[in-house]
Short mmCIF file of C-alpha atoms and ligand atoms in Angstrom, two decimals:
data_model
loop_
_atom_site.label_atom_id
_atom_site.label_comp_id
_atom_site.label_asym_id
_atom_site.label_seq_id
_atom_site.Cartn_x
_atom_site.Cartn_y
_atom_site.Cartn_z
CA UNK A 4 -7.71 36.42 24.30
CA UNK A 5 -11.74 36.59 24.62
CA UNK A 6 -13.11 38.79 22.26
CA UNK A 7 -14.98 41.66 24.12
CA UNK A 8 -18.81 41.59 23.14
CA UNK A 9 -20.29 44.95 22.64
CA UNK A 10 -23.82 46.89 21.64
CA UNK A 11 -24.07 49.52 18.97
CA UNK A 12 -26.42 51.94 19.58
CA UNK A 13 -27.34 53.63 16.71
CA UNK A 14 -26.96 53.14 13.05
CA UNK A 15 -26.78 55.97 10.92
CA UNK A 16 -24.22 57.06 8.61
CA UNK A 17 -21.21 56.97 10.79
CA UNK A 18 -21.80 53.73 12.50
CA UNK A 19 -21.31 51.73 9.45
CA UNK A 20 -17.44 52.95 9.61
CA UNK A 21 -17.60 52.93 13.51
CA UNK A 22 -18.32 48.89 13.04
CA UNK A 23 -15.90 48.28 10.59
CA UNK A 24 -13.38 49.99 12.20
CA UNK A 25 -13.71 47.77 15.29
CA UNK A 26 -13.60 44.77 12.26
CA UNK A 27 -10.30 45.96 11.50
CA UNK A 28 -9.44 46.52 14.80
CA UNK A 29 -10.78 43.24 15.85
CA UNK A 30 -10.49 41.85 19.70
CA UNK A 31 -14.25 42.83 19.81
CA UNK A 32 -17.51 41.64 18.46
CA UNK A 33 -20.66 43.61 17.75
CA UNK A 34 -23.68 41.49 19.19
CA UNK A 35 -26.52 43.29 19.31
CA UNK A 36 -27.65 46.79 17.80
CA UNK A 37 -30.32 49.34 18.18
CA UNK A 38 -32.18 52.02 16.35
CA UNK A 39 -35.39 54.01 17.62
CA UNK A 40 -36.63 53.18 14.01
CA UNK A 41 -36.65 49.35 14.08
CA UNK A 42 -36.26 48.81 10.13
CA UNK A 43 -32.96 50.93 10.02
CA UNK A 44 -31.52 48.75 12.96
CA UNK A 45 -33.02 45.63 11.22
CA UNK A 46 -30.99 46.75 7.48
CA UNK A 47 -27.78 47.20 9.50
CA UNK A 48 -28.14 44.26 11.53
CA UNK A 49 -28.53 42.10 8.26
CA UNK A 50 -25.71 43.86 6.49
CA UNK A 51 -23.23 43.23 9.10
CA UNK A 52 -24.79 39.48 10.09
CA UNK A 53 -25.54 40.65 13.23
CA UNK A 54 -29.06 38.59 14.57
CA UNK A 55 -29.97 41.04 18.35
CA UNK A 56 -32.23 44.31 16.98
CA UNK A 57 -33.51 46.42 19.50
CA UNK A 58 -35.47 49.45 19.26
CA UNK A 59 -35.65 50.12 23.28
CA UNK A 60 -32.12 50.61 24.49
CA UNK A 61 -33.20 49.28 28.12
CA UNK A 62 -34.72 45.96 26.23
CA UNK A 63 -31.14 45.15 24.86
CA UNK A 64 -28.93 46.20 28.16
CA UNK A 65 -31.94 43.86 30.13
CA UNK A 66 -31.06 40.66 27.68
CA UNK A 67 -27.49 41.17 25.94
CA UNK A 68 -24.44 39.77 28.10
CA UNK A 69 -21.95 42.51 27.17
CA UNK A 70 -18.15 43.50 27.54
CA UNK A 71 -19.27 47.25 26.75
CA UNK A 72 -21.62 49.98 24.73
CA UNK A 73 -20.50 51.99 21.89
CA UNK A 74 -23.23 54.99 21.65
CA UNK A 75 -22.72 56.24 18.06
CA UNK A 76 -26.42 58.15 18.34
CA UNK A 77 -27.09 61.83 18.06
CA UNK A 78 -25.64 63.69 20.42
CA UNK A 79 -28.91 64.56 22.63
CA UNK A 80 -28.77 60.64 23.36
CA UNK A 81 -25.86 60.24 24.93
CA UNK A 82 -26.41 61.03 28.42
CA UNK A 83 -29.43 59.12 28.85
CA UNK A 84 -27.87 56.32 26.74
CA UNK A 85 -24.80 56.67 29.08
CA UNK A 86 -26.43 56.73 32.52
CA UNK A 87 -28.17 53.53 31.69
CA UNK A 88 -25.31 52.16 30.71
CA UNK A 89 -23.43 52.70 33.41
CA UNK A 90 -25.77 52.01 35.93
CA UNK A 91 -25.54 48.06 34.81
CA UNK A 92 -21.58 48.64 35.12
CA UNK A 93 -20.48 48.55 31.79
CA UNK A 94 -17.56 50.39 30.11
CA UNK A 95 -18.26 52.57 27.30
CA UNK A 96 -17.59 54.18 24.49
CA UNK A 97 -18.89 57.45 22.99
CA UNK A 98 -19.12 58.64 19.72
CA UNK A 99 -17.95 62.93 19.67
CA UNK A 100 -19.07 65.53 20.43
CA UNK A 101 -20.04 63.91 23.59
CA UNK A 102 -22.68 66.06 25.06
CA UNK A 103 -24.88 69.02 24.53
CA UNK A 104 -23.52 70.98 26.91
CA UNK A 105 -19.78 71.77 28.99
CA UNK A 106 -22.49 70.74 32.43
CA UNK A 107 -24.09 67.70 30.56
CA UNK A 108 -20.71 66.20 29.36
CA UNK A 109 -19.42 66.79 32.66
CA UNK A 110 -22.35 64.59 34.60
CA UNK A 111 -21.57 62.50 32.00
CA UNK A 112 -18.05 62.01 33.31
CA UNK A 113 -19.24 62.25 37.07
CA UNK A 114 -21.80 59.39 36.12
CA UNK A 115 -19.03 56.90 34.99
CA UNK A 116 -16.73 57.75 37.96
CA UNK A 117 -19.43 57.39 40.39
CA UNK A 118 -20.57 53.83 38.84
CA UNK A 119 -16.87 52.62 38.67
CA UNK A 120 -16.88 52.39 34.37
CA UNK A 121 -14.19 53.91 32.12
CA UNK A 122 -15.44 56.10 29.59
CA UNK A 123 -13.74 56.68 26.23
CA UNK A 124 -14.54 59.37 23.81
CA UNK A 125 -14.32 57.67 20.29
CA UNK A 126 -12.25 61.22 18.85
CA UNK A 127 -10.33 59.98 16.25
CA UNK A 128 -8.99 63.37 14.33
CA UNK A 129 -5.56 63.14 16.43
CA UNK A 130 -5.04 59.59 15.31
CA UNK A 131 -5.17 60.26 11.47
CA UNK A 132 -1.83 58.72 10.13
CA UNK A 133 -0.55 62.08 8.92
CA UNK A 134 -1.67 64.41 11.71
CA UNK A 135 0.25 61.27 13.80
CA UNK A 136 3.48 61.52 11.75
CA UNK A 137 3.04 64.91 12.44
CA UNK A 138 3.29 64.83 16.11
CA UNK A 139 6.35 62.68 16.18
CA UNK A 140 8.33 64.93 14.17
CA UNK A 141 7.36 67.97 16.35
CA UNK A 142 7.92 66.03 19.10
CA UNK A 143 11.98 65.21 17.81
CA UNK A 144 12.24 68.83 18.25
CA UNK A 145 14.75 69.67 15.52
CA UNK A 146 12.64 72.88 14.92
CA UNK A 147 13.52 73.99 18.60
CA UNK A 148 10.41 75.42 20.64
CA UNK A 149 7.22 76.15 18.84
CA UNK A 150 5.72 79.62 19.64
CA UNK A 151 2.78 79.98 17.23
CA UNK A 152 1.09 77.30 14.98
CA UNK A 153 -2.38 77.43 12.84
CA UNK A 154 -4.28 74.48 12.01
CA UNK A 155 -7.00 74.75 8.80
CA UNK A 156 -10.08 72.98 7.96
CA UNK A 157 -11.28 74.92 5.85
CA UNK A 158 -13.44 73.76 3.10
CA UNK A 159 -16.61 73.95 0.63
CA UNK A 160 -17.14 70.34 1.16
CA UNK A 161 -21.51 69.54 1.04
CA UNK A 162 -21.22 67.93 4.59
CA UNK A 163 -25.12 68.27 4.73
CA UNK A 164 -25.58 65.48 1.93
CA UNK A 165 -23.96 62.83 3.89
CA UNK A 166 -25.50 63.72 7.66
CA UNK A 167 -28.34 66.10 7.47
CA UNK A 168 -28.93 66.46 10.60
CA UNK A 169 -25.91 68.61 10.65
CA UNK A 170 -28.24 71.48 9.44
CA UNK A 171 -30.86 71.54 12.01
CA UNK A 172 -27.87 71.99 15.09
CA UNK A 173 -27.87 75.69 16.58
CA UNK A 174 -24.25 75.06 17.27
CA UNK A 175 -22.60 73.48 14.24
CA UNK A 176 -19.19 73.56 13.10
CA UNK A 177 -17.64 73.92 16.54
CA UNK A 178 -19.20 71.50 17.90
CA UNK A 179 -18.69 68.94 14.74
CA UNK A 180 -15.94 69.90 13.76
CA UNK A 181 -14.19 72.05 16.13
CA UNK A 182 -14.14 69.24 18.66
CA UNK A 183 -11.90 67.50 16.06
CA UNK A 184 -9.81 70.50 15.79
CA UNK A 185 -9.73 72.21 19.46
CA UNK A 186 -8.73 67.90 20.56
CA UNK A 187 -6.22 68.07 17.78
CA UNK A 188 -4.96 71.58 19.39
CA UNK A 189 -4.01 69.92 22.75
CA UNK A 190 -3.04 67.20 21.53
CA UNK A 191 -0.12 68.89 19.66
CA UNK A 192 0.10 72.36 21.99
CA UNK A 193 -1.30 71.27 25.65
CA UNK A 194 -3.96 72.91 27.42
CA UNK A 195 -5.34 76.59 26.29
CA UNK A 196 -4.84 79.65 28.74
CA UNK A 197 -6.97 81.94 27.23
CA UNK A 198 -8.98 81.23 23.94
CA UNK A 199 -10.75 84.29 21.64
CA UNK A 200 -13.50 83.05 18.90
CA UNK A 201 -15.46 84.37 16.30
CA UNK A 202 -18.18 82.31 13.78
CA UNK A 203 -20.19 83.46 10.98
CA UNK A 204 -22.93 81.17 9.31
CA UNK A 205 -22.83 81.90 5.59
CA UNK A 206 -25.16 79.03 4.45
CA UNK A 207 -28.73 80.93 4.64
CA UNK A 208 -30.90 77.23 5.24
CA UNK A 209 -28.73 75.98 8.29
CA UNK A 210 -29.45 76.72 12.03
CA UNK A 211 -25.87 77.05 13.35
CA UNK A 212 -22.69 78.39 12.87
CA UNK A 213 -20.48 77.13 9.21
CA UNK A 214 -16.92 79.41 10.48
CA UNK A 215 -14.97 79.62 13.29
CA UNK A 216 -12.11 81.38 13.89
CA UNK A 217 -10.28 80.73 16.98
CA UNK A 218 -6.89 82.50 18.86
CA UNK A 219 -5.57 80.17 21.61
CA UNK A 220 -2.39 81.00 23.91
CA UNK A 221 -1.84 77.51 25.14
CA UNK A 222 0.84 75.16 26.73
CA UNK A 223 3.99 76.45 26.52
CA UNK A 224 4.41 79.85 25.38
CA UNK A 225 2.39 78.53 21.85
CA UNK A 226 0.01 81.08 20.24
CA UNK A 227 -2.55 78.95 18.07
CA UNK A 228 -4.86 79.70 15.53
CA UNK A 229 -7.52 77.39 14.81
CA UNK A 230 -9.72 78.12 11.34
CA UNK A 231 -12.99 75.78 10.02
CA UNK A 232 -15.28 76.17 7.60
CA UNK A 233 -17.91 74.60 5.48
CA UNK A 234 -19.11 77.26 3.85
CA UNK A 235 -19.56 75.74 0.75
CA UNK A 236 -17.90 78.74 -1.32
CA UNK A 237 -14.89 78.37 -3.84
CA UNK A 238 -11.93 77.51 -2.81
CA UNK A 239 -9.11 77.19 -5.76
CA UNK A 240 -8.71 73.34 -4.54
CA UNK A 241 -11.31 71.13 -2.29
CA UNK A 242 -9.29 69.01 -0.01
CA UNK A 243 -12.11 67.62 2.57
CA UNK A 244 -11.13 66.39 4.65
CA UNK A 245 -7.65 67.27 5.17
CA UNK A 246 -6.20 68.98 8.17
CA UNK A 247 -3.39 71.83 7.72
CA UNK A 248 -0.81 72.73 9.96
CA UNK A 249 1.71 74.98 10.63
CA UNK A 250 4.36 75.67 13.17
CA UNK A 251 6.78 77.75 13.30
CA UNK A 252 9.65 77.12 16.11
CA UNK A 253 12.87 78.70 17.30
CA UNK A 254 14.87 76.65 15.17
CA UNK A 255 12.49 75.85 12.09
CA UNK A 256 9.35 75.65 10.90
CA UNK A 257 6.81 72.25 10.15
CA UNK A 258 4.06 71.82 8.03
CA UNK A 259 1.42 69.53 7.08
CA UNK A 260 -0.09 70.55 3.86
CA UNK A 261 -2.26 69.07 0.49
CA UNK A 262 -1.86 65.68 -0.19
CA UNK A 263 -0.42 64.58 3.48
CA UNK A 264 2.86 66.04 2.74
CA UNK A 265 4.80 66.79 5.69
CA UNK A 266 8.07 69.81 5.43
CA UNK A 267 10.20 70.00 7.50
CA UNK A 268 12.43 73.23 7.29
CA UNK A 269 15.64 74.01 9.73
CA UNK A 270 19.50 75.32 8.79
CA UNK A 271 19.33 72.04 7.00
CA UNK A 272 17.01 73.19 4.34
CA UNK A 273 13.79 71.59 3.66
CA UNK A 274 12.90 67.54 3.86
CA UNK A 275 9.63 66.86 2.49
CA UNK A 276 7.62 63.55 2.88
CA UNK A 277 4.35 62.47 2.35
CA UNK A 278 2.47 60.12 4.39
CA UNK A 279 -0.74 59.15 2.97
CA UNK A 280 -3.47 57.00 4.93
CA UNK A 281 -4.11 53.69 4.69
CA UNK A 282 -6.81 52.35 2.33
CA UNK A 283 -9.72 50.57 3.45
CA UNK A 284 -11.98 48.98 1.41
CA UNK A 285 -15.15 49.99 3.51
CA UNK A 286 -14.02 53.67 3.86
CA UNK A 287 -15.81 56.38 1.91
CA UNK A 288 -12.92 57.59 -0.39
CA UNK A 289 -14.19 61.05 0.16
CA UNK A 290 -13.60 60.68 3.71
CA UNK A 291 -10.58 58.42 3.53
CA UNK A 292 -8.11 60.25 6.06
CA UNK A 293 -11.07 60.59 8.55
CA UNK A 294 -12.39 57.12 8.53
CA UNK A 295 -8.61 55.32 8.64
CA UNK A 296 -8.19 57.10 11.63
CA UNK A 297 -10.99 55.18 13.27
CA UNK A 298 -8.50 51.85 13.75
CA UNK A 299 -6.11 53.65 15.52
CA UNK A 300 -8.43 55.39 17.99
CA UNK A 301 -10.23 52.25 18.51
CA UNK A 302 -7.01 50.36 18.79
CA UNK A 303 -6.02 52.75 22.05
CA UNK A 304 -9.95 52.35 23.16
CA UNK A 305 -9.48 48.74 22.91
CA UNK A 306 -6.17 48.90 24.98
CA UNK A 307 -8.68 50.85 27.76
CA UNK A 308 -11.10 48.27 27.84
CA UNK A 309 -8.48 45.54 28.46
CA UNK A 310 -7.66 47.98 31.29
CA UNK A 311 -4.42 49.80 29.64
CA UNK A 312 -4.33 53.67 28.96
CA UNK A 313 -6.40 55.47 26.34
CA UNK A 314 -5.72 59.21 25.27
CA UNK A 315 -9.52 59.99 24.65
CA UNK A 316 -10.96 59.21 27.78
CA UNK A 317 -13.94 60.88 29.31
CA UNK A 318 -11.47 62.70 31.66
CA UNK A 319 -9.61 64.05 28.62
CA UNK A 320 -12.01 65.05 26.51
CA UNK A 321 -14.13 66.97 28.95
CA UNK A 322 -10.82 69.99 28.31
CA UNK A 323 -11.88 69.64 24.61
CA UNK A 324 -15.84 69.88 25.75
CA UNK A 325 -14.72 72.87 27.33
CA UNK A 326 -12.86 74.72 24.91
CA UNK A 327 -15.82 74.62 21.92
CA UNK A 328 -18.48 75.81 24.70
CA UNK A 329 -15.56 78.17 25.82
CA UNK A 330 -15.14 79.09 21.85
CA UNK A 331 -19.05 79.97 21.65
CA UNK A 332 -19.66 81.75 24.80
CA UNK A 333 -16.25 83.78 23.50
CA UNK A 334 -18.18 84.93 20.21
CA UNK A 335 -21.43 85.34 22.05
CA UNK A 336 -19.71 87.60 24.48
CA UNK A 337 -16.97 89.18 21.58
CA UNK A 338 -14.53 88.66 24.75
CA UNK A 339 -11.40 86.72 25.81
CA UNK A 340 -12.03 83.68 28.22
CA UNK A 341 -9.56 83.35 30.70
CA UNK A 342 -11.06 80.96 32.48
CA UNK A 343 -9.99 78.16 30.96
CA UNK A 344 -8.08 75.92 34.03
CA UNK A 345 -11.80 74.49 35.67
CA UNK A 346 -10.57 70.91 35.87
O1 89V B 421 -15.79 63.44 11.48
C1 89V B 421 -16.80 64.11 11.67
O2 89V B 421 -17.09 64.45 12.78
C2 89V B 421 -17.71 64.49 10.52
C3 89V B 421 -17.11 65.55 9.60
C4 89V B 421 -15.73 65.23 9.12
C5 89V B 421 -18.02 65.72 8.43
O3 89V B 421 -17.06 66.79 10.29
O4 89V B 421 -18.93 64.91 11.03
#
C-alpha cells in the first residue's frame, strides 16, 4: 500500500512525538513542515531528514502534493489552518483541544463537511494501553452495571517547563487537560446529561484555571466525577501522568490505580494486574503513558484516512468541545447545565 504523504504544521514540543508516533505507526510519510519562525521549522526539518520548510502555510499547501495535514500548532491556529486546508480538499488531522471556542470548533466541523474532508481529532488519552485494558474489562461486565465512577489527574507535575505557553491561556486545565479527561469520560460512560464544575487557580503567575472539579450524570444511570489539577503542591507520591479510575457497579467494583495496576473486585475476591505501556525510545520517560498512546490513536486516524472508522473524529469530539466550554460556563455561572444534548 502507498504510503500517505502528509504536512506538519507546527513544530514545537509536542510535534516531535506527534512525528514519531506516525514513524511507529508508519503507512504515512511526513514531507514537508512549517513553522511561523523559519529556523525552528528548519532544526526539525533537519532532525527528522525532512528537506520542504515553510514558514507561510498557503506557500506549502500551493507546492506540496499531499495525502493530508496534521495541524499540531497552538490552538488559535487551527481554524484558519483548517479552512485552508480544506478548501484544497484534503483530509486532516488536528492536534486537541481543537478550537478556542464550542462555536469555533463547531465551524470547524461544518467547514470539513461542507468541503467533503474527514476530520480527525488527534485525542489520544482514551487510547493509553492501560486506560484501554481498562475499558475492556468494564466492558466484560462482571462488575454488573456501573452507577458512579471518578477519574483523577491530579498532580504537582511543572507542566509549564515543558510547554510554556500553557501559562499565558485564560482557560487552562480544562481545556488541556480536561479535554483528555471529559473524552476519556464518554468514552467509558457515554454522553453527559447534566454536568456541574468548579476551578480554582492556585499558581499566582498563570492566567487560567490549575483545578477542576467536575459532577457528570451521564449515559446510563452513571454519576461521574471528574478531578485535575496541576497545582504544583505536595502530593505524598507524583504520578504525572497517570490517569485514576474508579467504578463501582452492581456487582463489583474496578479500578485503575499507581503504577497501571488494574483490580478487579466481585464475589470472587480481588484479581489484580498491571498493564504497563509500551516503551519507546523517542518518548519522554516522564510522559511515557501519554506519548505511547499516540500509536494507537494514530493507528485508528490512519484507518480514517484509508477511509475506515476512527473514534476521534471531528463529529465526536465536538461532544467533548462541548462539555469543557459546558464545564466553564458551569463555574462561571456556579449552576448545573442541562443543556447538554445540542448535537
Ligand atoms: O497531553 C497533553 O495534552 C499535555 C499534558 C499531559 C501536559 O496535559 O499538554
Amino acid at each position: 500500500m502507498e504510503k500517505l504523504r502528509f504536512a506538519l504544521f507546527g513544530t514545537g514540543f509536542w510535534s516531535r512525538f506527534q512525528l514519531y508516533g506516525w514513524l511507529e505507526t508508519g503507512g504515512v510519510e511526513c514531507v514537508a513542515v512549517y513553522n511561523r519562525t523559519r529556523s525552528k521549522a528548519e532544526a526539525f526539518a533537519q532532525e527528522f531528514g525532512i528537506t520542504a520548510v515553510y514558514d507561510d502555510p498557503a506557500a506549502l499547501l500551493e507546492k506540496e502534493r499531499l495525502d493530508f495535514v496534521d495541524i499540531c500548532t497552538a490552538v488559535e491556529t487551527h481554524a484558519a489552518l483548517t479552512a485552508m486546508a480544506a478548501q484544497r480538499g484534503l483530509p486532516i488531522v488536528c492536534q486537541k483541544p481543537l478550537a478556542t471556542s464550542l462555536a469555533e470548533a463547531k465551524q470547524m466541523v461544518a467547514a470539513c463537511h461542507a468541503a467533503g474532508v474527514p476530520l480527525f481529532v488527534n485525542e489520544n488519552w482514551r487510547w493509553q494501553h492501560p486506560i484501554r485494558q481498562f475499558k475492556h474489562i468494564l466492558e466484560a461486565g462482571r462488575i454488573g452495571k456501573p452507577f458512579r465512577a471518578r477519574i483523577d489527574m491530579i498532580s504537582g507535575f511543572p507542566v509549564f517547563k515543558n510547554q510554556p505557553f500553557l501559562a499565558d491561556l485564560e482557560q487552562f486545565i480544562l481545556t488541556d487537560l480536561g479535554s483528555h479527561t471529559l473524552d476519556l469520560a464518554r468514552c467509558l460512560f457515554g454522553e453527559a446529561h447534566t454536568l456541574y464544575c468548579q476551578t480554582h487557580r492556585v499558581h499566582p503567575n498563570i492566567k487560567g484555571e490549575d483545578v477542576a472539579t467536575i459532577l457528570m450524570h451521564m449515559g446510563e444511570d452513571v454519576s461521574v466525577l471528574v478531578e485535575m489539577a496541576y497545582a504544583e503542591n505536595y502530593l505524598e507520591r507524583e504520578a504525572f501522568p497517570q490517569t485514576f479510575i474508579f467504578v463501582e457497579g452492581s456487582q463489583g467494583s474496578l479500578k485503575l490505580g499507581v503504577d497501571f495496576w488494574i483490580r478487579e473486585t466481585t464475589a470472587d475476591g480481588t484479581h489484580a494486574r498491571r498493564y504497563p505501556p509500551p516503551r519507546y525510545h523517542w518518548a519522554d520517560p516522564a510522559y511515557d503513558v501519554v506519548h505511547s498512546s499516540i500509536v494507537p490513536c494514530q493507528a485508528d486516524i490512519l484507518s480514517g484516512l484509508r477511509g475506515g472508522h476512527t473514534e476521534t473524529n471531528g463529529d465526536d469530539n465536538l461532544k467533548t468541545v462541548q462539555l469543557v466550554f459546558a464545564s466553564y460556563q458551569s463555574a462561571a455561572q456556579r449552576q448545573v447545565i442541562t443543556d447538554l444534548t445540542g448535537f
